Amino acid sequence: MIQKNIKFDGAKALVLGVTFKENCPDIRNSKVVDMIQDLKEFGLEVDIYDPWVNPDELKKHFGLELLKTLPQSGNYDSIILAVGHREFLQLDLENLKKNPSVVFDIKGILDRKLVDARL
């Protein structure tokens, strides 16, 4: 984000996946929750989408809100694919991104041409 001159404070981030592992609803021991808290501490506004998670469980255990559906369009400065759910394999991220924006693929499942960084 720094390389693209995207300011952290007030930037919008979309985190895709919050479970412990792919294709599983288990949120216990998820390190993604820690990452979300870090992003918020840097001043980012974070939306979370995970089709495998029960929104009430996420709210109860971590105090986090979950998007009920993936937005059809968005204005995200950063998109972070944090869990490799099969639903995310064919996502069209272009409608969700702002220009400039950054796409991080933590799990390395997206086409390399679509991402700015693999972690």
PDB file of C-alpha atoms in Angstrom:
ATOM      1  CA  MET A   1       0.000   0.000   0.000  1.00  0.00           C
ATOM      2  CA  ILE A   2       2.877   2.321   0.779  1.00  0.00           C
ATOM      3  CA  GLN A   3       4.414   1.716  -2.655  1.00  0.00           C
ATOM      4  CA  LYS A   4       1.150   2.778  -4.302  1.00  0.00           C
ATOM      5  CA  ASN A   5       0.778   5.820  -2.006  1.00  0.00           C
ATOM      6  CA  ILE A   6      -2.391   4.463  -0.410  1.00  0.00           C
ATOM      7  CA  LYS A   7      -2.833   5.992   3.027  1.00  0.00           C
ATOM      8  CA  PHE A   8      -3.676   3.512   5.767  1.00  0.00           C
ATOM      9  CA  ASP A   9      -5.840   5.832   7.835  1.00  0.00           C
ATOM     10  CA  GLY A  10      -9.377   5.519   6.494  1.00  0.00           C
ATOM     11  CA  ALA A  11      -8.469   3.031   3.744  1.00  0.00           C
ATOM     12  CA  LYS A  12     -11.032   0.304   3.089  1.00  0.00           C
ATOM     13  CA  ALA A  13      -9.950  -3.339   3.202  1.00  0.00           C
ATOM     14  CA  LEU A  14     -11.885  -6.477   2.306  1.00  0.00           C
ATOM     15  CA  VAL A  15     -10.723  -9.648   4.052  1.00  0.00           C
ATOM     16  CA  LEU A  16     -11.811 -12.834   2.298  1.00  0.00           C
ATOM     17  CA  GLY A  17     -11.980 -15.683   4.790  1.00  0.00           C
ATOM     18  CA  VAL A  18     -11.648 -15.772   8.548  1.00  0.00           C
ATOM     19  CA  THR A  19     -11.735 -19.492   9.395  1.00  0.00           C
ATOM     20  CA  PHE A  20      -8.902 -21.621  10.748  1.00  0.00           C
ATOM     21  CA  LYS A  21      -8.560 -23.462   7.431  1.00  0.00           C
ATOM     22  CA  GLU A  22     -10.166 -23.620   3.998  1.00  0.00           C
ATOM     23  CA  ASN A  23     -13.614 -25.092   3.358  1.00  0.00           C
ATOM     24  CA  CYS A  24     -14.335 -25.410   7.060  1.00  0.00           C
ATOM     25  CA  PRO A  25     -16.513 -23.283   9.411  1.00  0.00           C
ATOM     26  CA  ASP A  26     -14.098 -23.486  12.385  1.00  0.00           C
ATOM     27  CA  ILE A  27     -13.041 -20.041  13.617  1.00  0.00           C
ATOM     28  CA  ARG A  28     -11.207 -21.291  16.707  1.00  0.00           C
ATOM     29  CA  ASN A  29      -7.475 -20.542  16.606  1.00  0.00           C
ATOM     30  CA  SER A  30      -7.856 -18.402  13.477  1.00  0.00           C
ATOM     31  CA  LYS A  31      -4.865 -16.102  13.020  1.00  0.00           C
ATOM     32  CA  VAL A  32      -6.896 -14.041  10.546  1.00  0.00           C
ATOM     33  CA  VAL A  33      -8.659 -12.437  13.504  1.00  0.00           C
ATOM     34  CA  ASP A  34      -5.300 -11.122  14.747  1.00  0.00           C
ATOM     35  CA  MET A  35      -4.530  -9.716  11.298  1.00  0.00           C
ATOM     36  CA  ILE A  36      -7.910  -7.945  11.201  1.00  0.00           C
ATOM     37  CA  GLN A  37      -7.215  -6.335  14.571  1.00  0.00           C
ATOM     38  CA  ASP A  38      -3.793  -5.190  13.323  1.00  0.00           C
ATOM     39  CA  LEU A  39      -5.351  -3.656  10.202  1.00  0.00           C
ATOM     40  CA  LYS A  40      -7.844  -1.777  12.361  1.00  0.00           C
ATOM     41  CA  GLU A  41      -5.038  -0.505  14.591  1.00  0.00           C
ATOM     42  CA  PHE A  42      -3.365   0.943  11.477  1.00  0.00           C
ATOM     43  CA  GLY A  43      -6.589   2.854  10.796  1.00  0.00           C
ATOM     44  CA  LEU A  44      -8.126   0.709   8.057  1.00  0.00           C
ATOM     45  CA  GLU A  45     -11.868   0.140   7.803  1.00  0.00           C
ATOM     46  CA  VAL A  46     -12.202  -3.629   7.453  1.00  0.00           C
ATOM     47  CA  ASP A  47     -15.044  -5.621   5.891  1.00  0.00           C
ATOM     48  CA  ILE A  48     -14.988  -9.397   6.319  1.00  0.00           C
ATOM     49  CA  TYR A  49     -16.612 -11.947   4.039  1.00  0.00           C
ATOM     50  CA  ASP A  50     -16.594 -15.681   4.651  1.00  0.00           C
ATOM     51  CA  PRO A  51     -19.386 -17.919   3.327  1.00  0.00           C
ATOM     52  CA  TRP A  52     -18.407 -20.694   5.757  1.00  0.00           C
ATOM     53  CA  VAL A  53     -18.757 -18.704   8.987  1.00  0.00           C
ATOM     54  CA  ASN A  54     -21.790 -18.269  11.190  1.00  0.00           C
ATOM     55  CA  PRO A  55     -22.030 -14.478  11.695  1.00  0.00           C
ATOM     56  CA  ASP A  56     -23.396 -14.872  15.228  1.00  0.00           C
ATOM     57  CA  GLU A  57     -20.420 -17.041  16.247  1.00  0.00           C
ATOM     58  CA  LEU A  58     -17.911 -14.532  14.881  1.00  0.00           C
ATOM     59  CA  LYS A  59     -19.658 -11.696  16.710  1.00  0.00           C
ATOM     60  CA  LYS A  60     -19.912 -13.684  19.948  1.00  0.00           C
ATOM     61  CA  HIS A  61     -16.303 -14.894  20.067  1.00  0.00           C
ATOM     62  CA  PHE A  62     -14.420 -11.992  18.490  1.00  0.00           C
ATOM     63  CA  GLY A  63     -16.809  -9.028  18.327  1.00  0.00           C
ATOM     64  CA  LEU A  64     -16.442  -8.866  14.539  1.00  0.00           C
ATOM     65  CA  GLU A  65     -19.180  -8.200  11.987  1.00  0.00           C
ATOM     66  CA  LEU A  66     -19.405 -10.336   8.871  1.00  0.00           C
ATOM     67  CA  LEU A  67     -20.782  -9.272   5.502  1.00  0.00           C
ATOM     68  CA  LYS A  68     -23.772 -11.470   4.675  1.00  0.00           C
ATOM     69  CA  THR A  69     -22.940 -11.471   0.964  1.00  0.00           C
ATOM     70  CA  LEU A  70     -19.946 -10.540  -1.129  1.00  0.00           C
ATOM     71  CA  PRO A  71     -20.510  -7.071  -2.591  1.00  0.00           C
ATOM     72  CA  GLN A  72     -21.130  -6.993  -6.349  1.00  0.00           C
ATOM     73  CA  SER A  73     -19.047  -3.858  -6.514  1.00  0.00           C
ATOM     74  CA  GLY A  74     -16.909  -1.989  -4.059  1.00  0.00           C
ATOM     75  CA  ASN A  75     -14.390   0.679  -3.443  1.00  0.00           C
ATOM     76  CA  TYR A  76     -11.659  -1.237  -1.626  1.00  0.00           C
ATOM     77  CA  ASP A  77      -8.109   0.047  -1.316  1.00  0.00           C
ATOM     78  CA  SER A  78      -6.963  -3.429  -0.311  1.00  0.00           C
ATOM     79  CA  ILE A  79      -8.317  -6.948  -0.796  1.00  0.00           C
ATOM     80  CA  ILE A  80      -6.766  -9.694   1.297  1.00  0.00           C
ATOM     81  CA  LEU A  81      -7.454 -13.321   0.460  1.00  0.00           C
ATOM     82  CA  ALA A  82      -6.724 -14.875   3.845  1.00  0.00           C
ATOM     83  CA  VAL A  83      -8.324 -18.330   3.537  1.00  0.00           C
ATOM     84  CA  GLY A  84      -8.343 -20.526   0.437  1.00  0.00           C
ATOM     85  CA  HIS A  85     -12.041 -21.430   0.327  1.00  0.00           C
ATOM     86  CA  ARG A  86     -13.080 -22.995  -2.986  1.00  0.00           C
ATOM     87  CA  GLU A  87     -15.615 -20.172  -3.441  1.00  0.00           C
ATOM     88  CA  PHE A  88     -12.728 -17.722  -3.781  1.00  0.00           C
ATOM     89  CA  LEU A  89     -10.934 -19.537  -6.614  1.00  0.00           C
ATOM     90  CA  GLN A  90     -12.885 -17.871  -9.420  1.00  0.00           C
ATOM     91  CA  LEU A  91     -13.625 -14.474  -7.888  1.00  0.00           C
ATOM     92  CA  ASP A  92     -13.701 -11.431 -10.138  1.00  0.00           C
ATOM     93  CA  LEU A  93     -11.988  -8.861  -7.951  1.00  0.00           C
ATOM     94  CA  GLU A  94     -11.964  -6.053 -10.510  1.00  0.00           C
ATOM     95  CA  ASN A  95     -15.424  -4.781  -9.508  1.00  0.00           C
ATOM     96  CA  LEU A  96     -14.342  -4.610  -5.875  1.00  0.00           C
ATOM     97  CA  LYS A  97     -11.095  -2.693  -6.307  1.00  0.00           C
ATOM     98  CA  LYS A  98     -10.398   0.998  -6.209  1.00  0.00           C
ATOM     99  CA  ASN A  99      -7.706   2.458  -8.438  1.00  0.00           C
ATOM    100  CA  PRO A 100      -5.028   2.247  -7.134  1.00  0.00           C
ATOM    101  CA  SER A 101      -5.501  -0.780  -4.912  1.00  0.00           C
ATOM    102  CA  VAL A 102      -3.555  -3.745  -3.606  1.00  0.00           C
ATOM    103  CA  VAL A 103      -4.510  -7.434  -3.676  1.00  0.00           C
ATOM    104  CA  PHE A 104      -2.768  -9.740  -1.212  1.00  0.00           C
ATOM    105  CA  ASP A 105      -3.047 -13.509  -1.681  1.00  0.00           C
ATOM    106  CA  ILE A 106      -1.911 -15.092   1.564  1.00  0.00           C
ATOM    107  CA  LYS A 107      -2.765 -18.617   0.415  1.00  0.00           C
ATOM    108  CA  GLY A 108      -1.355 -18.350  -3.107  1.00  0.00           C
ATOM    109  CA  ILE A 109      -4.485 -19.633  -4.861  1.00  0.00           C
ATOM    110  CA  LEU A 110      -5.254 -16.746  -7.213  1.00  0.00           C
ATOM    111  CA  ASP A 111      -3.801 -16.219 -10.658  1.00  0.00           C
ATOM    112  CA  ARG A 112      -0.493 -14.384 -10.214  1.00  0.00           C
ATOM    113  CA  LYS A 113      -1.598 -11.680 -12.669  1.00  0.00           C
ATOM    114  CA  LEU A 114      -4.396 -10.673 -10.290  1.00  0.00           C
ATOM    115  CA  VAL A 115      -2.327 -10.124  -7.151  1.00  0.00           C
ATOM    116  CA  ASP A 116       0.209  -7.580  -5.982  1.00  0.00           C
ATOM    117  CA  ALA A 117       1.751  -9.714  -3.237  1.00  0.00           C
ATOM    118  CA  ARG A 118       1.794 -13.266  -1.972  1.00  0.00           C
ATOM    119  CA  LEU A 119       2.639 -13.650   1.676  1.00  0.00           C
TER     120      LEU A 119
END
